[in-house]
């Protein structure tokens, strides 16, 4: 069993997932993602990404987390065109318990095309192939789009976590917890398992 994340690419279902780069194009896409009003509505990042320099710093930090094996952030792209569509991340793998968390966001122009569902499906298959048993994700109550993505990928609703999401104004709101364990059957519409690109 693998006990470390290593940089890889995942390909399938019309997507190529690759580690983020510090290029101008990736930094601009990352900045657009974090600046999107819908993203800001549901997320309160620990660090503000409000210009290209901040985006590059954030992407350098993402690369360090890959190197440490403590998180794998994938830039979600269209496999044919290379267009950046969003992000999906495997966070905080705890190997003794074979568990980790996942998160995702999609750029506005890519929404409504199943991008988050397909990307999460690819990362889920990859994570289970690494030997992880349980994956968890949570989202703010009211974020029905994220809830649908979780359910489409076989992440069962497990409960409400009171006051688990901190809003940008300092207030707190409840979150929904979803989980998927390796034996869970895949829903019929879930994307196929990822294959690592050569």
PDB file of C-alpha atoms in Angstrom:
ATOM      1  CA  UNK A   1       0.000   0.000   0.000  1.00  0.00           C
ATOM      2  CA  UNK A   2       1.233   3.499  -0.853  1.00  0.00           C
ATOM      3  CA  UNK A   3       1.766   5.727   2.174  1.00  0.00           C
ATOM      4  CA  UNK A   4       2.541   8.938   0.313  1.00  0.00           C
ATOM      5  CA  UNK A   5       0.982  11.062  -2.354  1.00  0.00           C
ATOM      6  CA  UNK A   6       3.149  11.524  -5.394  1.00  0.00           C
ATOM      7  CA  UNK A   7       2.506  13.896  -8.272  1.00  0.00           C
ATOM      8  CA  UNK A   8       0.559  12.252 -11.013  1.00  0.00           C
ATOM      9  CA  UNK A   9      -1.923  12.973 -13.761  1.00  0.00           C
ATOM     10  CA  UNK A  10      -5.341  11.364 -14.010  1.00  0.00           C
ATOM     11  CA  UNK A  11      -7.184  11.035 -17.289  1.00  0.00           C
ATOM     12  CA  UNK A  12     -10.732   9.952 -18.033  1.00  0.00           C
ATOM     13  CA  UNK A  13     -14.255  11.048 -18.888  1.00  0.00           C
ATOM     14  CA  UNK A  14     -12.991  13.870 -21.104  1.00  0.00           C
ATOM     15  CA  UNK A  15     -10.806  15.361 -18.372  1.00  0.00           C
ATOM     16  CA  UNK A  16      -7.115  15.580 -17.605  1.00  0.00           C
ATOM     17  CA  UNK A  17      -6.287  16.239 -13.968  1.00  0.00           C
ATOM     18  CA  UNK A  18      -2.755  17.454 -13.417  1.00  0.00           C
ATOM     19  CA  UNK A  19      -0.873  19.198 -10.601  1.00  0.00           C
ATOM     20  CA  UNK A  20      -1.200  22.985 -10.738  1.00  0.00           C
ATOM     21  CA  UNK A  21       1.774  24.903 -12.140  1.00  0.00           C
ATOM     22  CA  UNK A  22       2.970  28.410 -11.286  1.00  0.00           C
ATOM     23  CA  UNK A  23       2.568  29.517 -14.910  1.00  0.00           C
ATOM     24  CA  UNK A  24       0.797  32.761 -15.797  1.00  0.00           C
ATOM     25  CA  UNK A  25      -2.176  30.835 -17.210  1.00  0.00           C
ATOM     26  CA  UNK A  26      -2.613  28.606 -14.152  1.00  0.00           C
ATOM     27  CA  UNK A  27      -2.199  31.524 -11.748  1.00  0.00           C
ATOM     28  CA  UNK A  28      -4.814  33.549 -13.650  1.00  0.00           C
ATOM     29  CA  UNK A  29      -7.275  30.628 -13.614  1.00  0.00           C
ATOM     30  CA  UNK A  30      -6.670  30.013  -9.902  1.00  0.00           C
ATOM     31  CA  UNK A  31      -7.235  33.701  -9.176  1.00  0.00           C
ATOM     32  CA  UNK A  32     -10.495  33.664 -11.150  1.00  0.00           C
ATOM     33  CA  UNK A  33     -11.649  30.613  -9.200  1.00  0.00           C
ATOM     34  CA  UNK A  34     -10.994  32.223  -5.830  1.00  0.00           C
ATOM     35  CA  UNK A  35     -12.473  35.539  -6.924  1.00  0.00           C
ATOM     36  CA  UNK A  36     -15.701  34.037  -8.210  1.00  0.00           C
ATOM     37  CA  UNK A  37     -18.698  35.294  -6.172  1.00  0.00           C
ATOM     38  CA  UNK A  38     -20.226  31.798  -6.013  1.00  0.00           C
ATOM     39  CA  UNK A  39     -16.942  30.388  -4.661  1.00  0.00           C
ATOM     40  CA  UNK A  40     -16.776  33.172  -2.069  1.00  0.00           C
ATOM     41  CA  UNK A  41     -20.386  32.574  -1.121  1.00  0.00           C
ATOM     42  CA  UNK A  42     -19.620  29.060   0.102  1.00  0.00           C
ATOM     43  CA  UNK A  43     -15.926  29.203   1.022  1.00  0.00           C
ATOM     44  CA  UNK A  44     -13.733  31.222   3.344  1.00  0.00           C
ATOM     45  CA  UNK A  45     -10.123  30.355   2.454  1.00  0.00           C
ATOM     46  CA  UNK A  46      -7.480  30.666   5.154  1.00  0.00           C
ATOM     47  CA  UNK A  47      -5.526  33.008   2.902  1.00  0.00           C
ATOM     48  CA  UNK A  48      -6.947  35.594   0.529  1.00  0.00           C
ATOM     49  CA  UNK A  49      -6.046  35.129  -3.141  1.00  0.00           C
ATOM     50  CA  UNK A  50      -6.755  38.544  -4.606  1.00  0.00           C
ATOM     51  CA  UNK A  51      -4.012  39.123  -7.196  1.00  0.00           C
ATOM     52  CA  UNK A  52      -1.656  37.156  -9.443  1.00  0.00           C
ATOM     53  CA  UNK A  53       1.208  37.245  -6.944  1.00  0.00           C
ATOM     54  CA  UNK A  54      -1.032  35.768  -4.250  1.00  0.00           C
ATOM     55  CA  UNK A  55      -2.204  33.108  -6.711  1.00  0.00           C
ATOM     56  CA  UNK A  56       1.384  32.163  -7.557  1.00  0.00           C
ATOM     57  CA  UNK A  57       2.250  31.940  -3.845  1.00  0.00           C
ATOM     58  CA  UNK A  58      -0.774  29.733  -3.262  1.00  0.00           C
ATOM     59  CA  UNK A  59       0.225  27.463  -6.142  1.00  0.00           C
ATOM     60  CA  UNK A  60       3.794  27.215  -4.828  1.00  0.00           C
ATOM     61  CA  UNK A  61       2.306  26.177  -1.483  1.00  0.00           C
ATOM     62  CA  UNK A  62       0.175  23.572  -3.288  1.00  0.00           C
ATOM     63  CA  UNK A  63       3.345  22.189  -4.879  1.00  0.00           C
ATOM     64  CA  UNK A  64       5.021  21.940  -1.457  1.00  0.00           C
ATOM     65  CA  UNK A  65       2.055  19.982  -0.117  1.00  0.00           C
ATOM     66  CA  UNK A  66       2.434  17.539  -3.014  1.00  0.00           C
ATOM     67  CA  UNK A  67       6.148  17.218  -2.169  1.00  0.00           C
ATOM     68  CA  UNK A  68       5.322  16.586   1.503  1.00  0.00           C
ATOM     69  CA  UNK A  69       2.665  14.049   0.551  1.00  0.00           C
ATOM     70  CA  UNK A  70       0.082  15.877   2.656  1.00  0.00           C
ATOM     71  CA  UNK A  71      -2.294  17.049  -0.121  1.00  0.00           C
ATOM     72  CA  UNK A  72      -2.730  16.627  -3.835  1.00  0.00           C
ATOM     73  CA  UNK A  73      -4.367  19.563  -5.645  1.00  0.00           C
ATOM     74  CA  UNK A  74      -5.292  18.831  -9.247  1.00  0.00           C
ATOM     75  CA  UNK A  75      -5.921  21.413 -11.923  1.00  0.00           C
ATOM     76  CA  UNK A  76      -8.979  20.065 -13.746  1.00  0.00           C
ATOM     77  CA  UNK A  77      -8.655  20.590 -17.503  1.00  0.00           C
ATOM     78  CA  UNK A  78     -10.459  19.622 -20.671  1.00  0.00           C
ATOM     79  CA  UNK A  79      -8.472  16.634 -21.960  1.00  0.00           C
ATOM     80  CA  UNK A  80      -8.729  17.688 -25.609  1.00  0.00           C
ATOM     81  CA  UNK A  81      -8.289  21.456 -25.339  1.00  0.00           C
ATOM     82  CA  UNK A  82      -6.257  21.879 -22.157  1.00  0.00           C
ATOM     83  CA  UNK A  83      -8.689  24.535 -20.907  1.00  0.00           C
ATOM     84  CA  UNK A  84      -8.653  24.952 -17.129  1.00  0.00           C
ATOM     85  CA  UNK A  85     -12.061  24.068 -15.675  1.00  0.00           C
ATOM     86  CA  UNK A  86     -11.545  23.931 -11.927  1.00  0.00           C
ATOM     87  CA  UNK A  87      -9.839  22.219  -9.005  1.00  0.00           C
ATOM     88  CA  UNK A  88     -10.164  19.004  -7.029  1.00  0.00           C
ATOM     89  CA  UNK A  89      -8.003  18.218  -4.008  1.00  0.00           C
ATOM     90  CA  UNK A  90      -7.267  15.187  -1.871  1.00  0.00           C
ATOM     91  CA  UNK A  91      -6.415  16.553   1.584  1.00  0.00           C
ATOM     92  CA  UNK A  92      -4.816  15.293   4.774  1.00  0.00           C
ATOM     93  CA  UNK A  93      -4.407  11.582   4.120  1.00  0.00           C
ATOM     94  CA  UNK A  94      -4.144   9.815   7.468  1.00  0.00           C
ATOM     95  CA  UNK A  95      -2.556   6.530   6.498  1.00  0.00           C
ATOM     96  CA  UNK A  96      -2.958   4.667   9.820  1.00  0.00           C
ATOM     97  CA  UNK A  97      -6.721   5.019   9.382  1.00  0.00           C
ATOM     98  CA  UNK A  98      -6.573   4.991   5.551  1.00  0.00           C
ATOM     99  CA  UNK A  99      -8.736   8.126   5.377  1.00  0.00           C
ATOM    100  CA  UNK A 100      -8.642  11.539   3.708  1.00  0.00           C
ATOM    101  CA  UNK A 101     -10.882  14.431   2.738  1.00  0.00           C
ATOM    102  CA  UNK A 102     -11.696  15.833  -0.688  1.00  0.00           C
ATOM    103  CA  UNK A 103     -12.820  19.206  -1.996  1.00  0.00           C
ATOM    104  CA  UNK A 104     -13.552  20.804  -5.360  1.00  0.00           C
ATOM    105  CA  UNK A 105     -14.584  23.950  -7.193  1.00  0.00           C
ATOM    106  CA  UNK A 106     -15.397  24.721 -10.817  1.00  0.00           C
ATOM    107  CA  UNK A 107     -14.980  27.930 -12.815  1.00  0.00           C
ATOM    108  CA  UNK A 108     -18.277  29.645 -13.721  1.00  0.00           C
ATOM    109  CA  UNK A 109     -18.114  28.871 -17.444  1.00  0.00           C
ATOM    110  CA  UNK A 110     -17.581  25.150 -16.749  1.00  0.00           C
ATOM    111  CA  UNK A 111     -20.577  24.706 -14.452  1.00  0.00           C
ATOM    112  CA  UNK A 112     -23.532  22.622 -15.530  1.00  0.00           C
ATOM    113  CA  UNK A 113     -21.422  20.154 -17.532  1.00  0.00           C
ATOM    114  CA  UNK A 114     -20.687  17.553 -14.865  1.00  0.00           C
ATOM    115  CA  UNK A 115     -17.091  18.711 -14.408  1.00  0.00           C
ATOM    116  CA  UNK A 116     -17.055  18.481 -10.607  1.00  0.00           C
ATOM    117  CA  UNK A 117     -18.770  15.083 -10.697  1.00  0.00           C
ATOM    118  CA  UNK A 118     -16.341  13.671 -13.249  1.00  0.00           C
ATOM    119  CA  UNK A 119     -13.284  15.131 -11.508  1.00  0.00           C
ATOM    120  CA  UNK A 120     -14.362  13.872  -8.081  1.00  0.00           C
ATOM    121  CA  UNK A 121     -15.051  10.456  -9.590  1.00  0.00           C
ATOM    122  CA  UNK A 122     -11.530  10.287 -11.009  1.00  0.00           C
ATOM    123  CA  UNK A 123      -9.887  11.342  -7.745  1.00  0.00           C
ATOM    124  CA  UNK A 124     -12.056   8.930  -5.751  1.00  0.00           C
ATOM    125  CA  UNK A 125     -10.972   6.005  -7.913  1.00  0.00           C
ATOM    126  CA  UNK A 126      -7.326   7.067  -7.648  1.00  0.00           C
ATOM    127  CA  UNK A 127      -7.525   7.477  -3.862  1.00  0.00           C
ATOM    128  CA  UNK A 128      -9.056   4.050  -3.373  1.00  0.00           C
ATOM    129  CA  UNK A 129      -6.392   2.544  -5.650  1.00  0.00           C
ATOM    130  CA  UNK A 130      -3.745   4.101  -3.383  1.00  0.00           C
ATOM    131  CA  UNK A 131      -5.230   2.128  -0.490  1.00  0.00           C
ATOM    132  CA  UNK A 132      -7.362   4.806   1.144  1.00  0.00           C
ATOM    133  CA  UNK A 133     -10.518   3.301   2.640  1.00  0.00           C
ATOM    134  CA  UNK A 134     -12.630   6.325   3.621  1.00  0.00           C
ATOM    135  CA  UNK A 135     -13.025   9.690   1.909  1.00  0.00           C
ATOM    136  CA  UNK A 136     -15.031  12.500   3.464  1.00  0.00           C
ATOM    137  CA  UNK A 137     -16.250  15.815   2.148  1.00  0.00           C
ATOM    138  CA  UNK A 138     -18.306  18.562   3.644  1.00  0.00           C
ATOM    139  CA  UNK A 139     -20.053  21.649   2.366  1.00  0.00           C
ATOM    140  CA  UNK A 140     -22.082  24.483   3.805  1.00  0.00           C
ATOM    141  CA  UNK A 141     -25.768  23.766   4.281  1.00  0.00           C
ATOM    142  CA  UNK A 142     -27.577  25.333   1.335  1.00  0.00           C
ATOM    143  CA  UNK A 143     -24.881  24.502  -1.204  1.00  0.00           C
ATOM    144  CA  UNK A 144     -27.161  22.132  -3.079  1.00  0.00           C
ATOM    145  CA  UNK A 145     -24.870  21.923  -6.126  1.00  0.00           C
ATOM    146  CA  UNK A 146     -22.047  20.510  -4.003  1.00  0.00           C
ATOM    147  CA  UNK A 147     -24.493  18.162  -2.298  1.00  0.00           C
ATOM    148  CA  UNK A 148     -25.592  16.768  -5.690  1.00  0.00           C
ATOM    149  CA  UNK A 149     -21.969  16.230  -6.771  1.00  0.00           C
ATOM    150  CA  UNK A 150     -21.273  14.294  -3.572  1.00  0.00           C
ATOM    151  CA  UNK A 151     -24.322  12.089  -3.998  1.00  0.00           C
ATOM    152  CA  UNK A 152     -23.621  11.401  -7.690  1.00  0.00           C
ATOM    153  CA  UNK A 153     -20.173  10.124  -6.719  1.00  0.00           C
ATOM    154  CA  UNK A 154     -21.472   7.814  -4.015  1.00  0.00           C
ATOM    155  CA  UNK A 155     -20.666  10.028  -1.014  1.00  0.00           C
ATOM    156  CA  UNK A 156     -23.534   9.279   1.337  1.00  0.00           C
ATOM    157  CA  UNK A 157     -24.964  12.033   3.489  1.00  0.00           C
ATOM    158  CA  UNK A 158     -23.891  11.287   7.059  1.00  0.00           C
ATOM    159  CA  UNK A 159     -25.193  14.215   9.065  1.00  0.00           C
ATOM    160  CA  UNK A 160     -25.121  17.900   9.871  1.00  0.00           C
ATOM    161  CA  UNK A 161     -22.104  19.430  11.597  1.00  0.00           C
ATOM    162  CA  UNK A 162     -23.229  22.392  13.657  1.00  0.00           C
ATOM    163  CA  UNK A 163     -21.321  25.632  13.123  1.00  0.00           C
ATOM    164  CA  UNK A 164     -18.615  23.927  11.078  1.00  0.00           C
ATOM    165  CA  UNK A 165     -18.297  26.534   8.310  1.00  0.00           C
ATOM    166  CA  UNK A 166     -16.883  29.978   9.049  1.00  0.00           C
ATOM    167  CA  UNK A 167     -18.262  32.704   6.824  1.00  0.00           C
ATOM    168  CA  UNK A 168     -16.211  35.629   5.540  1.00  0.00           C
ATOM    169  CA  UNK A 169     -17.989  37.967   7.979  1.00  0.00           C
ATOM    170  CA  UNK A 170     -16.866  35.848  10.956  1.00  0.00           C
ATOM    171  CA  UNK A 171     -20.207  34.142  11.549  1.00  0.00           C
ATOM    172  CA  UNK A 172     -20.638  30.384  11.410  1.00  0.00           C
ATOM    173  CA  UNK A 173     -23.082  28.107   9.647  1.00  0.00           C
ATOM    174  CA  UNK A 174     -23.825  24.410   9.656  1.00  0.00           C
ATOM    175  CA  UNK A 175     -22.287  21.973   7.208  1.00  0.00           C
ATOM    176  CA  UNK A 176     -23.306  18.665   5.697  1.00  0.00           C
ATOM    177  CA  UNK A 177     -20.899  15.750   6.013  1.00  0.00           C
ATOM    178  CA  UNK A 178     -20.695  13.125   3.262  1.00  0.00           C
ATOM    179  CA  UNK A 179     -18.560   9.990   3.248  1.00  0.00           C
ATOM    180  CA  UNK A 180     -17.584   7.221   0.907  1.00  0.00           C
ATOM    181  CA  UNK A 181     -15.856   4.003   1.937  1.00  0.00           C
ATOM    182  CA  UNK A 182     -14.157   1.657  -0.459  1.00  0.00           C
ATOM    183  CA  UNK A 183     -16.790  -1.109  -0.499  1.00  0.00           C
ATOM    184  CA  UNK A 184     -19.625   1.329  -1.294  1.00  0.00           C
ATOM    185  CA  UNK A 185     -21.190   0.557  -4.673  1.00  0.00           C
ATOM    186  CA  UNK A 186     -20.794   3.218  -7.315  1.00  0.00           C
ATOM    187  CA  UNK A 187     -23.995   4.936  -8.410  1.00  0.00           C
ATOM    188  CA  UNK A 188     -24.943   4.027 -11.977  1.00  0.00           C
ATOM    189  CA  UNK A 189     -24.047   7.476 -13.335  1.00  0.00           C
ATOM    190  CA  UNK A 190     -20.688   7.837 -11.566  1.00  0.00           C
ATOM    191  CA  UNK A 191     -17.686   8.340 -13.863  1.00  0.00           C
ATOM    192  CA  UNK A 192     -15.299   5.485 -14.453  1.00  0.00           C
ATOM    193  CA  UNK A 193     -12.218   4.890 -12.364  1.00  0.00           C
ATOM    194  CA  UNK A 194      -9.225   7.075 -13.143  1.00  0.00           C
ATOM    195  CA  UNK A 195      -6.154   5.851 -14.911  1.00  0.00           C
ATOM    196  CA  UNK A 196      -2.838   7.504 -14.245  1.00  0.00           C
ATOM    197  CA  UNK A 197      -1.513   9.147 -17.358  1.00  0.00           C
ATOM    198  CA  UNK A 198       1.946   8.027 -18.474  1.00  0.00           C
TER     199      UNK A 198
END
